[in-house]
Coordinates of C-alpha atoms in Angstrom, one line a residue:
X1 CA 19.0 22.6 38.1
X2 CA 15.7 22.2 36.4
X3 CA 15.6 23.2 33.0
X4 CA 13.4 26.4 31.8
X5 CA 9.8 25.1 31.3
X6 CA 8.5 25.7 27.8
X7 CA 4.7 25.8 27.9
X8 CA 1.9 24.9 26.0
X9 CA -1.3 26.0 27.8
X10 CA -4.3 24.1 26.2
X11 CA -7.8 25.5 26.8
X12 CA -11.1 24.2 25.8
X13 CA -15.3 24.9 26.2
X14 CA -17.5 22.6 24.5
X15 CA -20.6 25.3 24.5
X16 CA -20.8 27.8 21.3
X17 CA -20.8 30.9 23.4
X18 CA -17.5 30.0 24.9
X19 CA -18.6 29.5 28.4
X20 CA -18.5 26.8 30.9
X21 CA -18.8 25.8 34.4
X22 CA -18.3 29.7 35.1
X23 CA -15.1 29.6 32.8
X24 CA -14.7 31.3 29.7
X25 CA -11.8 30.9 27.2
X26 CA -10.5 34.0 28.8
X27 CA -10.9 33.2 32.5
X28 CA -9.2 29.8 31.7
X29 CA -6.3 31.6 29.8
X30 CA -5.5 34.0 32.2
X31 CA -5.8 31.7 35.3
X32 CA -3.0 29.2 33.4
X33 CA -0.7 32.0 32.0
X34 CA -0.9 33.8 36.2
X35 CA 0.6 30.4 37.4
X36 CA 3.2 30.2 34.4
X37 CA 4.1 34.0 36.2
X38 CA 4.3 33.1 39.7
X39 CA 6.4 29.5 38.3
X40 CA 8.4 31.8 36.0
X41 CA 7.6 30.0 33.2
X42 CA 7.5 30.7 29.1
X43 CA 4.3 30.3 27.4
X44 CA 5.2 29.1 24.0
X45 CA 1.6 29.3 23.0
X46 CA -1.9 29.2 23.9
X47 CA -4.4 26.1 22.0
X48 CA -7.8 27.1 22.2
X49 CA -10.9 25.0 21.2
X50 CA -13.8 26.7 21.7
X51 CA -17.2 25.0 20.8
X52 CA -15.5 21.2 20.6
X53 CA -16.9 18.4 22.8
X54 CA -14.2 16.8 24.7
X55 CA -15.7 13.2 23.8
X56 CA -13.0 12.6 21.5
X57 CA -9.5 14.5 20.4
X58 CA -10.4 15.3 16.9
X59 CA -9.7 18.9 17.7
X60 CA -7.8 21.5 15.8
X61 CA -6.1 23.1 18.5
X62 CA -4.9 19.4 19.8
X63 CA -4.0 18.9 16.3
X64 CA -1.7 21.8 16.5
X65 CA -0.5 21.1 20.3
X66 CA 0.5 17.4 19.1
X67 CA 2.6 18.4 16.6
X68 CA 4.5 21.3 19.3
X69 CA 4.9 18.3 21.3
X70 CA 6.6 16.0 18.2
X71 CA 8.9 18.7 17.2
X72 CA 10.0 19.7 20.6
X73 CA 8.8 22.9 20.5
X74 CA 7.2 22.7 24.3
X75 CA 8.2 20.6 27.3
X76 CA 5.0 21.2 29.6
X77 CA 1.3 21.1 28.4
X78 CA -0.6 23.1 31.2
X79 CA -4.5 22.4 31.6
X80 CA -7.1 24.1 33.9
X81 CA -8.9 20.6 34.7
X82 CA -8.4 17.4 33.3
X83 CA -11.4 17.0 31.5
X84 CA -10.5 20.3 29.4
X85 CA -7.6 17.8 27.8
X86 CA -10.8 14.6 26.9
X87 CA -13.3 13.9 28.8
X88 CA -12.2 10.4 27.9
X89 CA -10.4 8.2 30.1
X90 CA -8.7 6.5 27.6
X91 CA -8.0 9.4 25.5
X92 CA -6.3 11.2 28.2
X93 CA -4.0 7.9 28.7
X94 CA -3.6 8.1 24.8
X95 CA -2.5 11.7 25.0
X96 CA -0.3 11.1 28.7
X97 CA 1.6 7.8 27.3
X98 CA 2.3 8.0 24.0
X99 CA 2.3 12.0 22.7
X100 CA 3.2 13.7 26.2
X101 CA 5.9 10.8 28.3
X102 CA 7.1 9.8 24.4
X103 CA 8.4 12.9 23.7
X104 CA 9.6 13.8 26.9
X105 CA 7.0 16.7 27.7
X106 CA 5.1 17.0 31.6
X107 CA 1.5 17.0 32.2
X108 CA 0.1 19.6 34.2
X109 CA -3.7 19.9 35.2
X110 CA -3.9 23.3 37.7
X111 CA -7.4 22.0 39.2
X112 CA -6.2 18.6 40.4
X113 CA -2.5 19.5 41.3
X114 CA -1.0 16.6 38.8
X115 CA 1.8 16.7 37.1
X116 CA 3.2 13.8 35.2
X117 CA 6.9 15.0 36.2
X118 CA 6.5 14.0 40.0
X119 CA 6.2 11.0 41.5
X120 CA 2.8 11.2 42.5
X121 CA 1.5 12.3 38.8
X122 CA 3.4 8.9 37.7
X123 CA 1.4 7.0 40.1
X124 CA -1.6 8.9 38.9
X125 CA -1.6 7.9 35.8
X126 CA -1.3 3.7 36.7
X127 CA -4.3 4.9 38.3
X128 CA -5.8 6.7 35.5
X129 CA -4.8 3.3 32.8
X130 CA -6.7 1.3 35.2
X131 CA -10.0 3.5 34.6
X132 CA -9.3 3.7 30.9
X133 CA -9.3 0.2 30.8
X134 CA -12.7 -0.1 32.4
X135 CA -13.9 2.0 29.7
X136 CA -12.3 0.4 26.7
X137 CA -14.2 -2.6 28.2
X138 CA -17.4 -1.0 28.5
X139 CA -17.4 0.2 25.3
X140 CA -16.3 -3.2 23.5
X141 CA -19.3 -4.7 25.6
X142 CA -21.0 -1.9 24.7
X143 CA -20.4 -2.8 21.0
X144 CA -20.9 -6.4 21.2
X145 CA -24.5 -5.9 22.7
X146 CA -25.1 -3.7 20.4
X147 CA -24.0 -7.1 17.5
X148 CA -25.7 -9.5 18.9
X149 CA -29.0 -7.4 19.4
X150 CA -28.7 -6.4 15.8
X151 CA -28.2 -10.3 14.7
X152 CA -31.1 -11.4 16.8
X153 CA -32.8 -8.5 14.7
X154 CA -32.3 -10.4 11.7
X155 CA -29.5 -7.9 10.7
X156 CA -25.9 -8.5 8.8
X157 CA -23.2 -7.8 11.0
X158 CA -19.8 -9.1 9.0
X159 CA -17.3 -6.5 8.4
X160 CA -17.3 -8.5 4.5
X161 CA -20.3 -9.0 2.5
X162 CA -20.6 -12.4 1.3
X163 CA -20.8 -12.8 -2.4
X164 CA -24.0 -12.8 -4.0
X165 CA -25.7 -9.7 -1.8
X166 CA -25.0 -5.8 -1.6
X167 CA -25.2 -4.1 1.6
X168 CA -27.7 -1.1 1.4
X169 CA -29.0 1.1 4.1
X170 CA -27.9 -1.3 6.7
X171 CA -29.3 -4.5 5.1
X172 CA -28.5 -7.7 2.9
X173 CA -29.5 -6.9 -0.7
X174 CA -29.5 -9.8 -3.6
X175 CA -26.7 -8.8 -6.2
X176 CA -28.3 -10.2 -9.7
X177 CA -24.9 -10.1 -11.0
X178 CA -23.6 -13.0 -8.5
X179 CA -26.0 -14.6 -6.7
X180 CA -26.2 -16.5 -10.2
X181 CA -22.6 -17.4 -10.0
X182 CA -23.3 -18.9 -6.2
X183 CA -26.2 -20.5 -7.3
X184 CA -24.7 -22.4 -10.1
X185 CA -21.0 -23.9 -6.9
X186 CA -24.0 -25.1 -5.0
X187 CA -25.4 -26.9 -8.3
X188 CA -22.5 -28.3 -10.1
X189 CA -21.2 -29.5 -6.7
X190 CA -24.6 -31.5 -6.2
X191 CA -24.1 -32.3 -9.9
X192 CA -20.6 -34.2 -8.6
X193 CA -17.9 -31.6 -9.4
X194 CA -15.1 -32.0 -6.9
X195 CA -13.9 -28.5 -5.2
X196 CA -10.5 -28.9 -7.7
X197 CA -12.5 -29.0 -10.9
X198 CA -15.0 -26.1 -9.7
X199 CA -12.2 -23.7 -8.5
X200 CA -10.4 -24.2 -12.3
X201 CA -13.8 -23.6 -14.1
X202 CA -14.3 -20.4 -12.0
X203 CA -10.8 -19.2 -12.2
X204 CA -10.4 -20.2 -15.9
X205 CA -13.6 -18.0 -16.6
X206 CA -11.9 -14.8 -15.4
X207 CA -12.1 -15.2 -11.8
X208 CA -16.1 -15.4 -11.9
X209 CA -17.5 -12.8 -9.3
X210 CA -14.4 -12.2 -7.8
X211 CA -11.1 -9.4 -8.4
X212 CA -8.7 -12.3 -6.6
X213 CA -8.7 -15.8 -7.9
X214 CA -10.9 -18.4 -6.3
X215 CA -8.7 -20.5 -3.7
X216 CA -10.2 -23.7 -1.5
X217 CA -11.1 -21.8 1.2
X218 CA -13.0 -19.5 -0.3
X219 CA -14.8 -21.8 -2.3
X220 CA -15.4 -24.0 0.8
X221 CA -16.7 -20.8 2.7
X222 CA -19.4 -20.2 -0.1
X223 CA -20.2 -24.1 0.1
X224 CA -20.5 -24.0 3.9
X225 CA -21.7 -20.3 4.4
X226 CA -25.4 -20.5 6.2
X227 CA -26.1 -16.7 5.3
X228 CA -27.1 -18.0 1.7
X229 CA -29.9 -19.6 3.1
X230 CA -31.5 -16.7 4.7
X231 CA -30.0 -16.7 8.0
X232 CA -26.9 -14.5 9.8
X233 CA -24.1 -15.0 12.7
X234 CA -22.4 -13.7 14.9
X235 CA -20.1 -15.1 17.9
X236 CA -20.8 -18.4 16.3
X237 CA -24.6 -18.5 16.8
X238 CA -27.1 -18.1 14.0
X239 CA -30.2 -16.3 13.7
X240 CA -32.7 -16.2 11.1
X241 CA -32.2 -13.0 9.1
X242 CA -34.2 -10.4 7.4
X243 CA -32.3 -10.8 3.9
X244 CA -33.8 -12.9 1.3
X245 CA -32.3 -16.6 0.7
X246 CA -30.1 -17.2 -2.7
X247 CA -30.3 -21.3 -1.4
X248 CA -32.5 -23.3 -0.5
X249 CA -32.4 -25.0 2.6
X250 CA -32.5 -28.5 1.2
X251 CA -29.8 -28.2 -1.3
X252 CA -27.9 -26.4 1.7
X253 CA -28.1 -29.9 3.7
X254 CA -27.3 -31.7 1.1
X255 CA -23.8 -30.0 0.2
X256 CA -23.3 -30.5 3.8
X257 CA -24.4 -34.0 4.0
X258 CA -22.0 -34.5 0.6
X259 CA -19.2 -32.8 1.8
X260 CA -18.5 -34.4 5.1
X261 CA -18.9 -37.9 2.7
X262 CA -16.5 -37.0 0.6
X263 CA -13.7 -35.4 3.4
X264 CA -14.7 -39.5 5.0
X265 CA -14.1 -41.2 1.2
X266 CA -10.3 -39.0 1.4
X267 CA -9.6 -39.7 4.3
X268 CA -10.1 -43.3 3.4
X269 CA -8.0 -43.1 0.5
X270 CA -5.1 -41.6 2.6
X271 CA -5.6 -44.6 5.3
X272 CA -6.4 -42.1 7.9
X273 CA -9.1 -43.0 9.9
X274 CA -9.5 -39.7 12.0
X275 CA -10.9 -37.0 9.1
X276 CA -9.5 -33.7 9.8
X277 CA -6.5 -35.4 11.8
X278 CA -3.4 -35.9 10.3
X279 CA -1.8 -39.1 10.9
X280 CA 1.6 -38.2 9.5
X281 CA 4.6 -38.0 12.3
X282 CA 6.1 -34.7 11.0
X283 CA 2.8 -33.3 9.0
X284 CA 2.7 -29.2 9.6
X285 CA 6.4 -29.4 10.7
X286 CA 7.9 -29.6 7.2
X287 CA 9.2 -26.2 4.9
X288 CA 10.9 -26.3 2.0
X289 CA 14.4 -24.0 1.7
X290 CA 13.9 -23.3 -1.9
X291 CA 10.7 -21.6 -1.9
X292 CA 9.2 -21.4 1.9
X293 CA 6.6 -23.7 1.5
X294 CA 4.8 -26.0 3.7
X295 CA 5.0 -30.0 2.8
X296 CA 1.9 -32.1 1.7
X297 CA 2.1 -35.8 1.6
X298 CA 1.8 -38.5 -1.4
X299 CA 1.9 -41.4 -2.7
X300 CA 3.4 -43.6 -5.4
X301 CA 1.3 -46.6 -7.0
X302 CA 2.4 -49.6 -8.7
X303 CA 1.4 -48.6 -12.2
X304 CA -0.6 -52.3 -12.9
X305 CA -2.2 -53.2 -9.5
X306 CA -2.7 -49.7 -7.9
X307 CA -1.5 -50.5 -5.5
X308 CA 0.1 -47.9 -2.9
X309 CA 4.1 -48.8 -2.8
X310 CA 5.2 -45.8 -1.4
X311 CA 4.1 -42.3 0.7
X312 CA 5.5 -39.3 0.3
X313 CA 6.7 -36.0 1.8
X314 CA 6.6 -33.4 -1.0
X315 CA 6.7 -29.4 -1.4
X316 CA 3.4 -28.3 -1.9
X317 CA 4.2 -25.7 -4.8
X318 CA 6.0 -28.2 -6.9
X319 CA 2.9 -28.9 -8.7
X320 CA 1.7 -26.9 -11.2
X321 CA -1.5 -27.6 -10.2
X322 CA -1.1 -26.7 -6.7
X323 CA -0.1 -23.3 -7.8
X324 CA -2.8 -22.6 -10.1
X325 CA -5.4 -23.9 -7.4
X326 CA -3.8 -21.6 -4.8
X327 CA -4.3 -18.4 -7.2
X328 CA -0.2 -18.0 -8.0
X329 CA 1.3 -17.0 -11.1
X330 CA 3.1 -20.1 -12.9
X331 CA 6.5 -18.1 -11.4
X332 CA 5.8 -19.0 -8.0
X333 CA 6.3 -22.4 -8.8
X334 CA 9.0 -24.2 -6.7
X335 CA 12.1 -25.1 -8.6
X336 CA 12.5 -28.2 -6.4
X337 CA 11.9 -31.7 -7.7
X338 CA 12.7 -33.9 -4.9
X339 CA 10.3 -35.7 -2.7
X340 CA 11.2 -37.4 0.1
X341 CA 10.5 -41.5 1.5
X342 CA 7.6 -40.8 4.6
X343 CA 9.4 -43.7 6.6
X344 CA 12.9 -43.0 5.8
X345 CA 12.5 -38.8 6.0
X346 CA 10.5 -39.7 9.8
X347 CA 13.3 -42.0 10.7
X348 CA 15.9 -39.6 9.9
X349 CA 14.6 -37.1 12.3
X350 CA 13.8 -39.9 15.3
X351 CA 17.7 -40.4 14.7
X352 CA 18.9 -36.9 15.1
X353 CA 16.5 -36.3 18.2
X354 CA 17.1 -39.2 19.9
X355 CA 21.2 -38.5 18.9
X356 CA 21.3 -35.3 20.6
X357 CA 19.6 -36.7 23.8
X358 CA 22.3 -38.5 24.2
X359 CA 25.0 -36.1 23.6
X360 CA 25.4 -33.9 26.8
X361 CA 27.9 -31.3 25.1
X362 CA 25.7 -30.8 22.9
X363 CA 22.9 -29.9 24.8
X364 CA 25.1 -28.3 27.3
X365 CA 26.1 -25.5 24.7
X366 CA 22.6 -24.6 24.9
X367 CA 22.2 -23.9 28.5
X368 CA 23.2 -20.5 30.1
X369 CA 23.2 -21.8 33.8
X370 CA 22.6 -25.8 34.3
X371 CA 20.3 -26.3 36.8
X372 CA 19.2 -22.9 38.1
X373 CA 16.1 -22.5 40.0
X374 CA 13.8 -20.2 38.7
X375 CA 12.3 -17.5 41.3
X376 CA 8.4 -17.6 42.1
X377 CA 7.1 -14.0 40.7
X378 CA 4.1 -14.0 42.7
X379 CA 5.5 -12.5 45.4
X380 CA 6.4 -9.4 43.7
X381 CA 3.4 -9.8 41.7
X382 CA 1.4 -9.4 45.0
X383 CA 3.6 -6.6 46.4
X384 CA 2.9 -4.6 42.8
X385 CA -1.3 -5.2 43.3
X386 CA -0.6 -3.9 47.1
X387 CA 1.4 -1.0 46.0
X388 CA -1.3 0.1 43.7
X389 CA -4.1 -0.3 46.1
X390 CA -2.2 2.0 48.4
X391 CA -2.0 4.2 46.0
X392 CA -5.9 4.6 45.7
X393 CA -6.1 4.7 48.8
X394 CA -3.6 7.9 49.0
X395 CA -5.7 9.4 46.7
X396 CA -9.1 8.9 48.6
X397 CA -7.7 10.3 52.0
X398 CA -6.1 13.4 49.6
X399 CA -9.8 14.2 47.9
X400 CA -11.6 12.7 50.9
X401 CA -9.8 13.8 54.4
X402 CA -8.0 17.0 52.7
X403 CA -4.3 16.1 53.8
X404 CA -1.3 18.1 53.2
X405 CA 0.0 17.9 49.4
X406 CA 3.5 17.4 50.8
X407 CA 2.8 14.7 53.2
X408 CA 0.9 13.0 49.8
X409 CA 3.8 13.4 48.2
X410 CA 6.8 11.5 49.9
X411 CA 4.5 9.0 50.5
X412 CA 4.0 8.4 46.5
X413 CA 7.4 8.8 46.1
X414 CA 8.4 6.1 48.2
X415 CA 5.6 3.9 46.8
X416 CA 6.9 4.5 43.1
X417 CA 10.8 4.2 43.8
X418 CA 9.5 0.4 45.1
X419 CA 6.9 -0.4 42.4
X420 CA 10.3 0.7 40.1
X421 CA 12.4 -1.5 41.8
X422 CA 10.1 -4.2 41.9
X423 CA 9.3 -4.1 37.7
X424 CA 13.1 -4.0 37.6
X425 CA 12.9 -7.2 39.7
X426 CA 10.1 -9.0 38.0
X427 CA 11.8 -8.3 34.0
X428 CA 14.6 -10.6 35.5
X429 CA 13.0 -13.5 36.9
X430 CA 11.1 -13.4 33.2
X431 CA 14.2 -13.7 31.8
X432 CA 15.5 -16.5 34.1
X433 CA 12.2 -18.1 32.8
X434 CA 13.4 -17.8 29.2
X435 CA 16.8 -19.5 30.5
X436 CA 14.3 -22.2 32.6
X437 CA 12.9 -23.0 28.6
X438 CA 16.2 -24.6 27.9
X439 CA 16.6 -26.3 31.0
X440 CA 13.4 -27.9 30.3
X441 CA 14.0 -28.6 26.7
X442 CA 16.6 -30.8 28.2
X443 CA 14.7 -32.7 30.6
X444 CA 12.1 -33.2 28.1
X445 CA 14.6 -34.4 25.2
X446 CA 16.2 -37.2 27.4
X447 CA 12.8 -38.7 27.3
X448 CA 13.3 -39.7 24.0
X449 CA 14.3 -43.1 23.6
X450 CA 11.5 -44.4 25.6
X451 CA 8.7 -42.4 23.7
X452 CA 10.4 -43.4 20.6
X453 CA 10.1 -47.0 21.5
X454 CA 7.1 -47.4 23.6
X455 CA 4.7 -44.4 22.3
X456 CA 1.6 -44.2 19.5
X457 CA 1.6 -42.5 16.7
X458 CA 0.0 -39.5 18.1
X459 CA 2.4 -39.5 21.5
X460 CA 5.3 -39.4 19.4
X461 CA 3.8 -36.5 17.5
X462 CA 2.8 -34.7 20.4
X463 CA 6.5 -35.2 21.6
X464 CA 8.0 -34.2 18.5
X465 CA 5.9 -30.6 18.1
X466 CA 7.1 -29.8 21.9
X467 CA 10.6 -30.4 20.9
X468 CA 10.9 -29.5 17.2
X469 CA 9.1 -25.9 15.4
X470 CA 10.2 -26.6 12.0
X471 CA 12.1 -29.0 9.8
X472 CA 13.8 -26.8 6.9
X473 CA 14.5 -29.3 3.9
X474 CA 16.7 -28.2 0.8
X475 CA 18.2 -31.0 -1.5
X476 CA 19.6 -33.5 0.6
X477 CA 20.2 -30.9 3.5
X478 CA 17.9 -31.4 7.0
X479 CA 17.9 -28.2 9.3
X480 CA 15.7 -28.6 12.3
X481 CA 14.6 -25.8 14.5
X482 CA 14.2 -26.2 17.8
X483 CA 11.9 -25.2 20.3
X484 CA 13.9 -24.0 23.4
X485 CA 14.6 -20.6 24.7

């Protein structure tokens, strides 16, 4: 037996003199509470917003009717039309998904006979998500036109201003406090400070210009930043702005042009040849167990020739240096003083992968069901986008060819038990794609010995980031974590 219906009829005019489309607050009111009669159901309360636009659902009385909802206090919301609710697609979906269904409470609109309790309003409201989404996209497209017409404009668009401007009335205003402090980065790095020695000099003078300390990223943004030179972005093309220039063009290039020459003279140093690349088997794979942090690599020079003798793998926050250049306290320091050979650390972990592709019980442990064929979703997938085009079509012949309500409504039913069934379906063939991971992970493995042997550099790194997601290193401890599953 259905449980007693606790009702919260919500009514709403967006005119001042409480009338609309021939319905007053009153004749809305009384209309809802006759059908809670002849229903015999309890009107809890009435929510009334008279004079609010139904564009958005910053509303006092939906304020109040949300929070009925949350405690429990009403079951049923009751409407006269939809659009009294939001005029909103995407509100109404906000309100219908996660206030109403989330808290267990029906949706009722009297006007358009649905109710989120039957199997018809369920299907109704796939329908309605669909439409919401079409206007959450028209609005973001909406809003990007909107961007790029104001960049084209010659107008700042960033969500953060960049450092040496205010933003006033819409525009890019020169801060006299620090566009000095810019103007001297771009100068002493012309004048052949490295990026190390200018972010101690900024963050040794109290952070110049900034609450946070100065970091490489930040420092390298300022370097690299073309809004300093009069010009502004957006979706990675530039424009020439309205806003006055704190750098010239000329010394602009020739950051640039200095910059990529001294990434090339590293990258030298470091005997890659590929700036920007790393050439190191297990770079970006390495974490230290003391502290959490990511591994850089050095090296070790004979002390009278210079010459390299050794390259190591070594936690990045070891250095006291490293911390001060990242912005940490001294505290953050890592406690670890180990560093580990590049070649003997690499070979290490070629052992244990090539070790476990040889050791079936290992691997076996791993699988759920060796060998299972995965089921093709697309099927279902293509049974789902049928049902739902049914559905629309239901919904056409029910505003278009007038049919009978009932006759509407065992069809829905019948469409929505399937499209149930059918999710129910598709969740476990996901799943058996999870358990198809592994099963690939193995295949993959057992190709080991040959890539190990016959592969570049960069094939046995490829292989190693599709097997491996991180190499956790404490003392002499090695735990690798694998990518399967």
């Amino acid at each position: 037996m259905e449980s007693k219906r606790n009702v919260g009829i919500y009514v709403r005019v967006s005119t001042t003199n409480q009338v609309e489309d021939g319905y007053s607050i009153s004749e809305q009111t009384d209309k809802l509470r006759k059908f809670c009669d002849v229903k015999d159901w309890n009107v809890y309360k009435v929510y009334t917003d008279g004079g609010f636009s139904g564009s958005n659902i910053k509303r006092p009385g939906i304020e109040l009717l949300i929070d009925d909802v949350k405690n429990h206090n009403i079951n049923t919301v009751l409407v006269y039309k939809l659009d009294r609710l939001s005029r909103s697609q995407k509100d109404t979906l906000f309100m219908i998904e996660d206030i109403f269904n989330k808290n267990d409470c029906a949706f009722i609109s009297l006007n358009e006979n649905f109710d989120t309790s039957t199997a018809f309003g369920k299907a109704m409201v796939g329908i309605l998500s669909v439409f919401a989404q079409l206007e959450r996209e028209q609005i973001t497209q909406r809003m990007q036109m909107g961007r790029v017409g104001r960049a084209r404009n010659g107008l700042f668009n960033g969500s953060q201003v960049p450092m040496g401007y205010k933003y006033i009335d819409s525009r890019l205003i020169v801060d006299e406090l620090t566009a000095p402090i810019i103007k001297d980065i771009y100068n002493k790095y012309l004048d052949g400070w490295s990026l190390n020695k200018l972010l101690v000099y900024l963050n040794e003078n109290g952070h110049l210009g900034r609450e946070l300390p100065w970091n490489f990223h930040v420092l390298r943004y300022v370097l690299t930043n073309r809004t300093y030179i009069g010009m502004v972005g957006y979706a990675k093309q530039w424009y020439q702005g309205q806003h006055k220039p704190i750098i010239s063009i000329d010394k602009f290039n020739n950051v640039q042009k200095m910059l990529g020459e001294r990434a090339l003279k590293n990258s030298n140093y470091t005997n890659n040849p590929r700036p920007f690349r790393s050439k190191y088997l297990l770079s970006g794979l390495l974490r230290c167990g003391k502290c959490g942090s990511n591994f850089d690599m050095g090296i070790s020079k004979n002390s009278k020739t210079g010459k390299v003798i050794n390259r190591l793998y070594r936690c990045h926050l070891r250095s006291s240096y490293h911390v001060k250049m990242a912005g940490l306290p001294e505290s953050s320091r890592c406690t670890t003083s180990k560093t580990y050979s590049m070649t003997k650390l690499e070979q290490k972990v070629i052992n244990r992968i090539t070790k476990l592709s040889f050791d079936d019980g290992k691997l076996s442990k791993l699988l759920d069901r060796n060998g299972h064929k995965v089921q093709d979703p697309t099927p279902v997938l293509n049974r789902l986008s049928d049902i739902d085009k049914e559905v629309s079509k239901i919904m056409d012949l029910y505003t278009i060819a007038n049919l009978p309500i009932d006759a509407i409504n065992e069809r829905s039913a019948k469409l929505a038990e399937e499209k149930n069934s059918l999710q129910i379906k598709l969740k476990d063939i996901e799943a058996e794609k999870a358990n198809q991971g592994i099963i690939d992970f193995k295949k993959h493995i057992k190709q080991a010995p040959s890539v190990f042997e016959n592969g570049t550099l960069e094939e046995k790194k490829r292989f190693i980031n599709q097997l491996v997601n991180s190499i956790i290193l404490d003392d002499n401890k090695m735990t690798i974590q694998w990518n399967f599953g």
